[in-house]
Amino acid sequence: LGNLAGFLPLISQVGGVSIARGMDTLSISFFLIGLLIALQRWRRPEFLFLVVWWAVMLVPSIIAPEGPMPHLRRAIGTAAPAFILASVGLVLPLAYLAQRRPRWQPGLIAAGALIAAIPLFTLARHTYVDYYLPQSTNEAYALINHIYDFELADVMAAEGDANTAYILPVDTSAGAIFPESSTLAFLYQHRGQAEYAYIWDNEAALFSDTANLLNGKNRVGLIRWKVSKHSKADPRHLFEYVLERAGDFDGLSTHKYVDITYYQLDSNAKPVYPSAVGGRRSAVAFSGQFALTGAAIAPETPADEPLWVELTWKKLGAEPLDLQVGLWLEDNAGHIAGRADHPLLSDQLHRYTANWETGAEERDYALISADPGTPPGDYRLKVILYWLDEAGQSHRLAPLAEDVGADLALQLGETRLLPYKTILPFEAHNIPPTMYEAILGEDSLHLLSVSGLPDALRPGDRGTLELWWRSMGDATSKGSVALQLVASGQTITLSPAQPLGGEDYPTQKWPEGMTIRQYLDYALPADAPAGDYQLQLTLIPFKTGRIYLGSVTLAGRPRQFEAPPMAHRLNADFDGKITLLGFDASLSPEKADITLYWQAQREMDAPYKVFAHLLDKDGQIIAQMDREPQNGEAPTTSWLPGEVIVDKIEIPGQNLAAVDKIIVGLYNSADGKRLSVLETGETSYELRMTAKRDK
């Protein structure tokens, strides 16, 4: 163990960090002198034993192949004879000089002591610099020596009491643990009053063992190791699921090696076990790959507490997809009020869905929190199943059910958000920068912010404003808000009066300090005249009756009510809303040019998209185009009764010579539902003609 002037860097390594240098240059010099003396006096038993001892201890490092353990560590047995030989190399020459020069004896003793102190000091310094300092921050060292248990024992003794229990999650896939003989058991005994338990992160153990541990307790701490072979325990977050249902979050205690999340348990809380899933008459398949076979959701929960959801999934197909589950709360107008996403994992060993056996069925648990500021009331819960490609783009699996829209989300059921148990601090709300601070009459409501304001509008435009309100005192009346365009005595209503906070949470129920987010949907009439307007909020019945949000320009567009000439006349009626008067079409090998002539039968409140599909003789799509009429310049919400829309569509493609037929139609961009042709009942119309083909 030495370093001869840096020429023999025999330094032991663990994880790339040097542990210690046993000898410096001075020490190894005395070692070589001592070795020469011992070899010279080998006939004396003590010196022969010393040389043989040192040589034998070198054998393991000589004959063992280089591997995970460096040769130097295999020669650790040479340390004792090596240091004895170094002592021989220092002491015997000094003793020889003392015999020859008795008067030098005091000086030689002092010199020997000083020389011996130098390597001892060097050894201590190297140990501190090369071992203690690096290893004090080395995770591998903390893992091997269970340093995290030293910290955890101190924290549990300081923060816990007789009414506290600690959960130590055990990773099923990381191997066994022996609580009685653990480092923590040795360190914590006789020090703390809190109980603790190592609990496996599979359903069979987790629910029952957690219930037993929490019996009679009013506070629980959930341990999350930062350094441990069990630091990845419970990737499905089942412990949080159980504890959130049994109590309320009570703070986070952060330390070097562990984090502890505390929960205050409800006094009347019952043990949490898996719920009886159901809710649907039959399983719903998603693209033939997976099926949702059961679902259970909390019927109600306070708006500031998470909603629990339990689902059962079954693998049907063999497609190797690692799937994610997305859940969201949605109000009656379709605004998302909270979302949660998580990977779909198996109970045992936490396998991703690509590694599930076909036919495997697993339970899935989730918590979803409403966004801060969400008004209490009735909401629906939806679920999607999707996978991510290498670029991070999501691809949703389509549920085979009737009540599915364009978002490919399946509605699980309805739930109710109850009034907030506590008033959330202002900082907890993700409020855009403040734009307005109007105090509304004697009821003292603040309009904190408005986002989603349009710079320009067109007839038929739809949109949503996000309003943030804050109660500055007890309201005495039920407030309402409307959105209007105002110019030169002319008023255009974009949104009729709606209750502030919704029907279920009017302003009289808002306590002082409550912050509420409200979505205000607006729709511009199709016949709104062009011009410059002021965007205005009208507040009822407050004294501050109007708040001006800014200027906006309303653009017009040319309209025609006479049908122009066309090559093919059809008069196909789509659900009594829109008539396809006729079309023109030409095909070349590289593109298709199609002109559709639509006529509105009445005003429409839904934005419909036009689709045009080019099919081969087998009915397969060769090329297609889906978009709003006139590339979005003439949305169906802007059409007036009798108006004719000339919609030119250019579809690029390859091998369009193989096109056998063209089908067109319309569908609601909000829910994906197509309009039907009244004459045939079909949801598309085939352009039956021989299209002009260009070579």
XYZ file of C-alpha atoms in Angstrom:
695
model
C 0.000 0.000 0.000
C 2.097 2.884 -1.121
C 2.979 5.671 -3.477
C 6.648 5.821 -4.443
C 7.095 9.451 -5.554
C 3.929 9.111 -7.598
C 5.556 6.366 -9.674
C 3.634 3.500 -8.082
C 0.098 4.898 -7.548
C -1.263 1.925 -5.622
C -4.537 3.533 -4.611
C -7.622 1.507 -3.821
C -10.757 2.568 -5.676
C -14.453 2.279 -4.842
C -16.776 3.849 -7.379
C -13.900 5.894 -8.815
C -13.058 7.527 -5.457
C -9.720 6.774 -3.765
C -10.107 5.380 -0.247
C -6.686 5.976 1.345
C -2.962 5.929 0.782
C -1.493 3.634 3.390
C 2.111 4.844 2.925
C 3.726 7.910 1.475
C 7.205 8.079 -0.099
C 8.972 8.320 3.288
C 7.103 5.352 4.734
C 7.744 3.103 1.778
C 11.446 4.012 1.921
C 11.601 2.726 5.499
C 9.596 -0.330 4.381
C 12.255 -1.188 1.782
C 15.042 -0.688 4.352
C 13.185 -2.917 6.802
C 12.646 -5.579 4.132
C 16.392 -5.624 3.369
C 17.208 -5.927 7.086
C 14.711 -8.793 7.504
C 16.126 -10.638 4.495
C 19.645 -10.161 5.839
C 18.613 -11.624 9.214
C 16.304 -14.325 7.863
C 17.892 -16.973 10.077
C 16.341 -15.348 13.126
C 12.761 -16.697 13.584
C 11.092 -13.317 14.094
C 12.504 -11.887 10.866
C 11.810 -15.077 8.888
C 8.206 -15.068 10.121
C 7.828 -11.405 9.145
C 9.098 -11.968 5.579
C 7.020 -15.146 5.077
C 3.916 -13.435 6.483
C 4.298 -10.521 4.067
C 5.014 -12.801 1.073
C 2.062 -15.119 1.754
C -0.327 -12.177 2.012
C 0.773 -11.067 -1.468
C -0.305 -14.356 -3.064
C -4.063 -13.521 -3.511
C -3.287 -10.377 -5.493
C -0.779 -12.248 -7.664
C -2.854 -15.272 -8.647
C -6.347 -13.652 -8.771
C -7.488 -12.159 -12.115
C -8.344 -8.472 -12.231
C -12.083 -8.056 -11.706
C -14.597 -5.987 -9.753
C -12.211 -6.062 -6.760
C -8.823 -4.421 -7.575
C -5.634 -6.389 -6.908
C -4.638 -3.967 -4.186
C -7.698 -4.744 -2.071
C -6.903 -8.463 -2.325
C -3.469 -7.670 -0.808
C -4.918 -5.950 2.239
C -3.457 -8.735 4.401
C 0.042 -7.365 3.753
C -0.763 -4.155 5.633
C 0.290 -5.397 9.094
C 3.680 -6.930 8.110
C 4.347 -3.978 5.783
C 3.960 -1.456 8.590
C 6.055 -3.635 10.926
C 8.806 -3.783 8.293
C 8.623 0.019 7.915
C 9.027 0.320 11.687
C 12.022 -2.029 11.533
C 13.528 0.113 8.775
C 13.216 3.204 10.979
C 14.012 1.892 14.476
C 16.936 -0.503 13.882
C 19.166 2.012 12.027
C 18.509 4.569 14.774
C 19.271 1.967 17.458
C 22.504 1.090 15.671
C 23.566 4.767 15.638
C 22.601 5.163 19.305
C 24.884 2.251 20.239
C 27.783 3.722 18.264
C 27.205 7.299 19.473
C 25.628 7.230 22.972
C 25.730 11.029 23.205
C 23.402 11.240 20.189
C 20.725 9.102 21.840
C 18.341 11.950 22.934
C 18.558 13.570 19.518
C 18.065 10.259 17.730
C 14.962 9.522 19.823
C 13.510 12.934 18.975
C 14.380 12.509 15.298
C 12.790 9.063 15.248
C 9.618 10.383 16.834
C 9.470 13.254 14.343
C 10.094 10.979 11.380
C 7.391 8.560 12.619
C 4.936 11.435 13.054
C 5.297 12.543 9.434
C 3.750 9.400 7.818
C 1.119 9.234 10.559
C 0.107 12.812 9.795
C 0.207 12.094 6.055
C -1.930 8.996 6.528
C -4.486 10.938 8.557
C -4.593 13.694 5.955
C -5.003 11.268 3.049
C -7.738 9.417 4.918
C -9.660 12.643 5.495
C -9.165 14.098 2.002
C -9.397 10.928 -0.096
C -11.889 8.964 1.963
C -13.991 10.903 4.426
C -14.793 13.971 2.313
C -15.630 12.168 -0.979
C -17.502 9.320 0.669
C -19.595 11.637 2.826
C -21.427 12.653 -0.380
C -21.127 9.345 -2.243
C -24.451 7.524 -2.714
C -22.749 4.155 -3.215
C -21.023 4.540 0.154
C -24.290 5.531 1.831
C -25.996 2.524 0.257
C -23.337 -0.013 1.277
C -23.050 1.253 4.840
C -26.755 2.061 5.438
C -25.936 5.653 6.338
C -29.545 6.569 5.494
C -30.713 4.428 8.427
C -28.602 6.511 10.815
C -30.356 9.651 9.595
C -33.796 8.032 9.587
C -33.416 6.811 13.172
C -32.531 10.342 14.303
C -35.435 11.904 12.398
C -38.021 9.386 13.608
C -36.888 9.828 17.206
C -37.074 13.623 16.903
C -40.315 14.023 14.905
C -42.392 11.014 15.963
C -44.366 10.259 19.109
C -46.597 7.510 20.468
C -49.471 8.598 18.182
C -47.305 8.511 15.048
C -46.602 5.593 12.733
C -44.010 5.401 9.968
C -44.363 3.444 6.716
C -41.146 2.195 5.098
C -42.051 1.009 1.562
C -40.303 -2.141 0.332
C -39.735 -2.612 -3.407
C -41.073 -6.029 -4.408
C -38.580 -6.256 -7.256
C -35.532 -5.280 -5.137
C -35.335 -8.341 -2.912
C -36.069 -9.266 0.683
C -35.506 -7.200 3.806
C -35.167 -8.430 7.401
C -36.680 -5.833 9.746
C -35.572 -7.463 13.020
C -31.896 -7.480 12.023
C -31.863 -4.194 10.104
C -29.557 -1.311 10.921
C -32.598 0.840 11.695
C -33.884 -1.650 14.270
C -30.535 -1.566 16.091
C -30.270 2.241 16.000
C -33.893 3.101 16.818
C -34.611 0.719 19.681
C -35.063 2.426 23.060
C -34.867 5.862 21.375
C -38.267 6.666 19.849
C -41.908 6.077 20.699
C -43.330 5.949 17.169
C -44.087 2.609 15.570
C -42.805 1.753 12.121
C -43.181 -1.082 9.647
C -41.555 -2.231 6.434
C -44.481 -2.804 4.036
C -44.251 -4.470 0.625
C -45.585 -2.410 -2.275
C -47.935 -5.057 -3.681
C -51.682 -5.009 -3.145
C -51.785 -8.227 -1.105
C -49.612 -6.732 1.648
C -50.003 -2.987 1.272
C -53.667 -2.491 2.120
C -53.856 -4.913 5.068
C -50.450 -4.099 6.608
C -51.085 -0.365 6.351
C -54.487 -0.741 8.024
C -52.915 -2.722 10.883
C -50.127 -0.176 11.392
C -52.483 2.825 11.438
C -54.907 1.296 13.925
C -55.120 3.663 16.899
C -52.810 6.285 15.350
C -53.685 9.843 14.369
C -50.569 10.700 12.355
C -48.490 8.805 9.826
C -45.218 9.504 8.052
C -44.516 7.987 4.628
C -40.784 7.442 4.095
C -39.252 7.967 0.667
C -35.590 6.950 0.524
C -33.281 8.947 -1.705
C -30.494 6.349 -1.336
C -31.524 2.731 -0.893
C -32.226 -0.325 -2.973
C -35.850 0.429 -2.114
C -35.750 4.054 -3.298
C -37.912 3.054 -6.303
C -40.544 1.311 -4.207
C -44.227 1.887 -4.976
C -44.024 3.444 -8.468
C -47.837 3.259 -8.606
C -48.076 5.533 -5.520
C -50.480 3.224 -3.710
C -49.328 4.431 -0.296
C -50.274 8.022 -1.188
C -53.570 6.688 -2.519
C -54.370 4.983 0.798
C -53.178 7.825 3.024
C -54.947 10.576 1.067
C -58.181 8.642 1.468
C -57.542 8.054 5.178
C -56.462 11.583 6.093
C -55.081 14.939 5.015
C -51.626 16.077 3.971
C -49.811 17.492 7.008
C -46.430 18.592 5.702
C -43.192 17.410 4.109
C -39.986 16.834 6.064
C -36.938 16.902 3.772
C -33.538 15.507 4.726
C -30.312 14.420 3.059
C -31.160 10.748 2.589
C -34.926 10.594 3.181
C -38.083 12.616 2.635
C -41.064 12.085 4.921
C -44.604 13.047 3.929
C -46.887 13.373 6.944
C -50.654 12.839 6.986
C -53.129 13.681 9.735
C -55.580 10.789 9.921
C -59.318 11.400 10.148
C -60.730 10.348 13.499
C -63.610 8.494 11.838
C -61.615 7.117 8.902
C -62.147 3.469 8.060
C -59.376 1.193 6.761
C -58.876 1.652 3.021
C -59.221 -1.468 0.892
C -59.790 -1.933 -2.867
C -63.298 -0.900 -3.899
C -65.825 -3.016 -5.747
C -65.377 -1.853 -9.332
C -68.310 -1.703 -11.712
C -70.345 1.052 -13.275
C -70.549 -0.298 -16.858
C -72.641 -3.177 -18.126
C -69.832 -4.583 -20.253
C -66.149 -4.119 -20.916
C -65.082 -1.336 -23.277
C -62.276 -2.243 -25.669
C -59.666 0.328 -26.683
C -58.543 -0.279 -30.296
C -58.798 -4.006 -29.633
C -55.641 -3.921 -27.474
C -56.957 -3.310 -23.952
C -60.336 -3.322 -22.273
C -61.669 -1.364 -19.333
C -63.528 -4.048 -17.399
C -64.497 -2.089 -14.292
C -64.473 1.361 -12.713
C -65.246 2.935 -9.344
C -64.993 6.637 -8.483
C -65.634 8.701 -5.382
C -69.211 10.029 -5.544
C -68.128 13.305 -3.936
C -65.134 15.006 -2.368
C -64.233 18.499 -1.113
C -62.896 20.672 -3.932
C -59.513 21.000 -2.197
C -59.011 17.243 -1.728
C -58.127 14.646 -4.387
C -60.768 12.417 -5.921
C -60.042 8.670 -5.841
C -60.502 6.448 -8.893
C -60.099 2.677 -9.310
C -60.064 0.981 -12.715
C -59.572 -2.573 -13.928
C -57.754 -3.149 -17.224
C -57.392 -6.327 -19.275
C -54.884 -6.890 -22.064
C -56.516 -8.179 -25.250
C -53.941 -7.813 -28.027
C -50.267 -8.577 -28.451
C -49.166 -5.092 -29.550
C -46.057 -4.195 -27.445
C -47.247 -0.793 -26.215
C -46.300 0.840 -22.919
C -49.554 2.602 -22.156
C -50.367 5.647 -20.069
C -53.692 6.435 -18.411
C -55.041 9.984 -18.541
C -57.901 11.102 -16.290
C -59.599 14.473 -16.162
C -62.501 16.284 -14.562
C -64.761 18.152 -16.958
C -67.648 20.535 -16.343
C -70.907 20.463 -18.288
C -69.476 22.839 -20.915
C -66.433 20.641 -21.528
C -63.856 22.740 -19.647
C -61.152 20.662 -17.963
C -60.993 21.280 -14.211
C -58.147 18.919 -13.299
C -56.038 16.195 -14.887
C -53.758 13.343 -13.798
C -51.614 11.003 -15.940
C -49.672 7.901 -14.930
C -48.149 4.789 -16.523
C -50.219 1.612 -16.416
C -48.188 -0.883 -14.354
C -48.793 -4.389 -13.063
C -49.106 -5.139 -9.361
C -46.265 -7.659 -9.142
C -42.835 -6.354 -10.229
C -44.472 -3.218 -11.685
C -44.193 -4.274 -15.313
C -45.184 -1.941 -18.133
C -48.040 -3.085 -20.352
C -45.725 -4.184 -23.185
C -44.567 -6.986 -20.857
C -48.022 -8.111 -19.733
C -49.278 -11.495 -20.834
C -52.286 -11.457 -23.154
C -55.362 -11.918 -20.980
C -53.717 -10.400 -17.885
C -56.033 -8.232 -15.786
C -54.772 -5.601 -13.348
C -56.256 -3.069 -10.947
C -55.285 0.585 -11.413
C -55.485 3.259 -8.700
C -55.337 7.021 -9.138
C -55.929 10.327 -7.395
C -57.009 13.377 -9.358
C -57.113 16.871 -7.881
C -59.284 19.704 -9.110
C -57.339 22.764 -10.205
C -57.181 25.444 -7.482
C -60.056 27.881 -7.926
C -62.429 25.300 -9.431
C -65.995 26.072 -8.277
C -67.773 23.304 -6.335
C -70.487 21.554 -8.322
C -71.157 18.571 -10.579
C -68.442 17.266 -12.897
C -67.909 14.257 -15.110
C -64.798 12.086 -15.094
C -63.210 10.910 -18.355
C -60.383 8.502 -19.149
C -58.064 8.024 -22.117
C -55.503 5.335 -22.909
C -52.464 6.404 -24.929
C -48.834 5.699 -25.742
C -45.890 7.999 -26.452
C -43.618 7.706 -29.465
C -39.886 8.454 -29.437
C -40.563 12.133 -30.120
C -42.872 12.342 -27.101
C -46.043 12.638 -29.189
C -49.088 10.925 -27.704
C -51.289 8.503 -29.640
C -54.675 7.644 -28.170
C -56.399 4.286 -28.405
C -60.013 4.580 -29.532
C -62.639 3.203 -27.120
C -65.347 1.206 -28.875
C -68.356 2.890 -27.260
C -71.170 5.152 -28.430
C -70.599 8.074 -26.052
C -67.087 8.871 -27.325
C -66.195 12.146 -29.031
C -63.280 13.421 -31.045
C -61.068 13.449 -27.922
C -61.360 9.613 -27.753
C -62.151 9.924 -24.042
C -64.511 7.529 -22.296
C -66.820 8.962 -19.658
C -66.548 6.972 -16.420
C -69.291 8.690 -14.485
C -70.184 11.821 -12.567
C -68.940 13.170 -9.274
C -69.578 16.196 -7.128
C -67.061 18.648 -5.726
C -68.167 19.877 -2.313
C -67.265 23.325 -0.895
C -63.641 23.835 0.089
C -62.666 22.647 3.580
C -60.025 25.374 3.796
C -59.383 28.568 1.865
C -56.359 28.006 -0.334
C -53.601 30.622 -0.120
C -53.494 33.083 -2.975
C -50.110 31.714 -4.116
C -51.626 28.262 -4.743
C -53.585 29.557 -7.742
C -51.990 29.722 -11.165
C -53.365 33.164 -11.962
C -52.109 35.042 -15.045
C -50.579 38.480 -14.399
C -53.113 40.844 -12.864
C -54.950 42.983 -15.394
C -57.960 44.294 -13.489
C -58.566 45.227 -9.875
C -62.114 46.525 -9.956
C -64.056 46.459 -6.684
C -67.622 45.588 -7.540
C -70.017 47.522 -5.361
C -70.618 46.951 -1.699
C -70.102 43.180 -2.050
C -66.356 43.707 -2.462
C -65.477 41.295 -5.228
C -62.189 41.657 -7.047
C -61.813 40.761 -10.701
C -58.166 39.728 -10.557
C -57.425 38.682 -14.114
C -58.907 37.988 -17.536
C -57.165 35.793 -20.107
C -58.144 34.608 -23.570
C -59.031 38.074 -24.848
C -59.279 38.171 -28.672
C -57.465 40.775 -30.764
C -59.902 40.384 -33.655
C -63.184 38.589 -34.264
C -65.145 37.251 -37.226
C -68.844 36.433 -37.522
C -69.540 33.042 -35.980
C -66.356 32.934 -33.885
C -66.434 30.952 -30.640
C -64.094 31.337 -27.701
C -63.647 31.245 -23.942
C -62.495 33.836 -21.423
C -60.901 32.778 -18.146
C -61.977 35.054 -15.284
C -60.407 35.037 -11.821
C -62.482 36.440 -8.958
C -61.628 36.983 -5.306
C -64.069 37.590 -2.483
C -63.054 40.482 -0.226
C -66.032 40.070 2.112
C -69.402 38.378 2.530
C -71.560 38.861 -0.579
C -75.232 39.668 -0.037
C -76.559 38.946 -3.527
C -76.202 36.385 -6.292
C -73.983 37.880 -8.965
C -74.089 37.283 -12.720
C -71.805 38.275 -15.576
C -72.398 38.743 -19.324
C -70.058 39.561 -22.226
C -70.944 42.098 -24.907
C -69.558 44.097 -27.820
C -70.463 47.787 -27.656
C -70.105 50.485 -30.341
C -72.065 53.712 -31.061
C -75.123 52.683 -29.135
C -75.098 49.184 -30.650
C -74.737 46.176 -28.347
C -74.004 42.623 -29.485
C -74.368 39.939 -26.833
C -71.586 37.366 -26.984
C -72.522 35.537 -23.800
C -75.803 35.851 -21.891
C -75.733 36.423 -18.136
C -74.223 33.503 -16.210
C -74.023 33.109 -12.406
C -70.645 33.985 -10.941
C -69.221 30.677 -9.691
C -71.958 28.688 -11.436
C -75.393 27.619 -10.254
C -73.975 25.401 -7.488
C -71.635 27.974 -5.953
C -73.141 31.491 -6.152
C -71.321 34.472 -4.691
C -73.315 34.352 -1.429
C -71.479 31.113 -0.576
C -67.999 32.534 -1.136
C -66.180 33.114 2.166
C -63.844 36.051 2.502
C -60.533 35.370 0.762
C -61.954 32.733 -1.607
C -60.502 32.765 -5.146
C -62.625 31.294 -7.944
C -61.855 30.669 -11.612
C -64.755 30.940 -14.048
C -64.884 30.090 -17.742
C -67.068 32.377 -19.841
C -67.912 30.934 -23.264
C -68.904 33.358 -25.984
C -70.322 33.050 -29.507
C -70.441 35.812 -32.098
C -73.674 35.897 -34.148
C -73.303 35.032 -37.825
C -74.928 38.320 -38.873
C -72.831 40.606 -36.634
C -71.822 43.725 -38.619
C -68.141 44.500 -39.117
C -66.537 47.388 -37.248
C -64.567 48.445 -34.173
C -66.053 47.589 -30.771
C -65.368 47.695 -27.046
C -65.392 44.344 -25.246
C -67.456 44.750 -22.090
C -68.288 42.674 -19.018
C -71.734 43.475 -17.637
C -72.167 42.680 -13.943
C -75.544 42.176 -12.282
C -76.646 43.495 -9.755
C -73.459 45.289 -8.710
C -73.076 49.055 -8.685
C -69.980 48.708 -10.836
C -72.130 47.467 -13.684
C -69.577 47.487 -16.508
C -65.916 46.659 -16.916
C -64.310 47.425 -20.278
C -61.741 44.843 -21.296
C -60.352 46.560 -24.387
C -60.954 47.234 -28.067
C -61.564 44.577 -30.684
C -62.104 44.678 -34.447
C -64.877 42.621 -36.000
C -63.960 41.679 -39.565
C -66.514 40.795 -42.219
C -66.269 38.488 -45.223
C -67.905 38.463 -48.673
C -71.142 36.486 -48.944
C -73.152 35.143 -51.875
C -76.640 33.708 -52.038
C -76.819 32.668 -55.706
C -75.390 29.323 -56.794
C -72.669 29.657 -59.452
C -72.347 27.241 -62.397
C -70.994 23.801 -61.489
C -70.173 20.643 -63.436
C -72.219 18.228 -61.309
C -75.435 19.077 -59.439
C -76.460 16.959 -56.433
C -78.719 18.707 -53.863
C -77.678 16.253 -51.132
C -79.312 17.172 -47.799
C -77.124 16.708 -44.682
C -79.433 16.394 -41.652
C -81.574 19.345 -42.732
C -78.733 21.741 -41.939
C -76.531 21.922 -45.028
C -77.117 21.093 -48.689
C -74.350 19.963 -51.019
C -75.533 21.669 -54.222
C -72.862 20.094 -56.425
C -69.169 19.886 -57.184
C -66.337 20.121 -59.691
C -63.369 17.749 -59.662
C -60.195 16.968 -61.565
C -57.494 14.385 -60.847
C -53.830 14.145 -61.758
C -51.224 11.629 -60.525
C -49.939 14.199 -57.991
C -53.071 15.973 -56.716
C -56.841 16.201 -56.718
C -58.703 19.503 -57.145
C -62.248 19.427 -55.802
C -64.695 22.308 -55.486
C -67.748 21.747 -53.276
C -70.767 24.044 -53.362
C -72.522 24.163 -49.967
C -75.683 26.004 -48.995
C -76.808 26.679 -45.426
C -80.408 25.784 -44.622
C -80.270 27.553 -41.235
C -77.842 29.080 -38.760
C -75.650 26.577 -36.928
C -74.151 26.683 -33.462
C -71.648 23.869 -34.106
C -68.406 24.141 -36.105
C -68.443 21.407 -38.755
C -65.384 20.255 -40.651
C -65.418 19.065 -44.254
C -63.692 15.800 -45.122
C -62.783 14.549 -48.595
C -61.359 11.024 -48.939
C -59.846 9.492 -52.074
C -60.375 5.716 -52.064
C -58.977 2.877 -54.147
C -61.064 -0.006 -55.470
C -60.686 -1.835 -52.120
C -62.071 1.124 -50.188
C -58.709 2.067 -48.665
C -57.867 5.753 -48.252
C -55.127 6.890 -50.638
C -55.247 10.570 -49.658
C -57.534 12.830 -47.648
C -58.178 16.346 -46.419
C -60.063 17.409 -43.273
C -60.565 21.080 -42.426
C -63.127 23.816 -41.922
C -64.727 25.289 -45.069
C -62.470 27.599 -47.084
C -59.498 26.598 -44.907
C -61.172 28.044 -41.831
C -62.117 31.369 -43.416
C -65.821 30.453 -43.488
C -66.669 28.319 -40.416
C -70.179 26.877 -40.449
C -71.079 28.967 -37.381
C -70.777 32.052 -39.626
C -73.168 30.821 -42.346
C -76.487 32.574 -42.864
C -79.610 30.752 -44.128
C -79.492 30.483 -47.924
C -75.822 31.467 -48.147
C -73.737 29.577 -50.730
C -70.155 28.628 -49.816
C -67.704 27.775 -52.590
C -65.165 25.474 -50.961
C -62.045 24.675 -53.005
C -60.024 21.687 -51.809
C -56.597 20.649 -53.065
C -55.406 17.195 -51.976
C -51.771 16.337 -52.746
C -50.761 12.696 -52.946
C -48.895 9.959 -54.738
C -50.250 7.401 -57.199
C -53.607 9.156 -57.400
C -54.180 7.314 -60.668
C -55.382 4.460 -58.438
C -58.292 6.550 -57.098
C -61.556 4.707 -57.690
C -63.996 7.042 -55.950
C -64.278 10.196 -53.854
C -66.416 10.544 -50.732
C -67.149 13.776 -48.866
C -69.069 14.780 -45.758
C -69.141 16.913 -42.623
C -68.518 16.183 -38.946
C -68.703 18.122 -35.703
C -65.168 19.125 -34.738
C -66.138 19.038 -31.049
C -67.377 15.442 -30.792
C -66.432 13.909 -34.169
C -70.011 12.965 -35.079
C -70.850 13.096 -38.773
C -73.928 14.577 -40.387
C -76.040 12.027 -42.251
C -77.356 12.301 -45.803
C -81.151 12.191 -45.416
C -81.700 10.442 -48.757
C -79.411 7.474 -47.984
C -78.844 7.564 -44.226
C -75.096 7.351 -44.891
C -72.610 9.635 -43.131
C -70.734 10.416 -46.349
C -71.648 11.142 -49.940
C -69.954 9.484 -52.888
C -69.248 11.802 -55.787
C -70.651 9.541 -58.472
C -69.091 10.753 -61.692
C -66.138 10.216 -63.927
C -63.802 12.914 -62.746
C -61.698 14.775 -65.222
C -58.268 13.164 -65.153
C -55.198 15.123 -66.208
C -52.195 13.240 -67.482
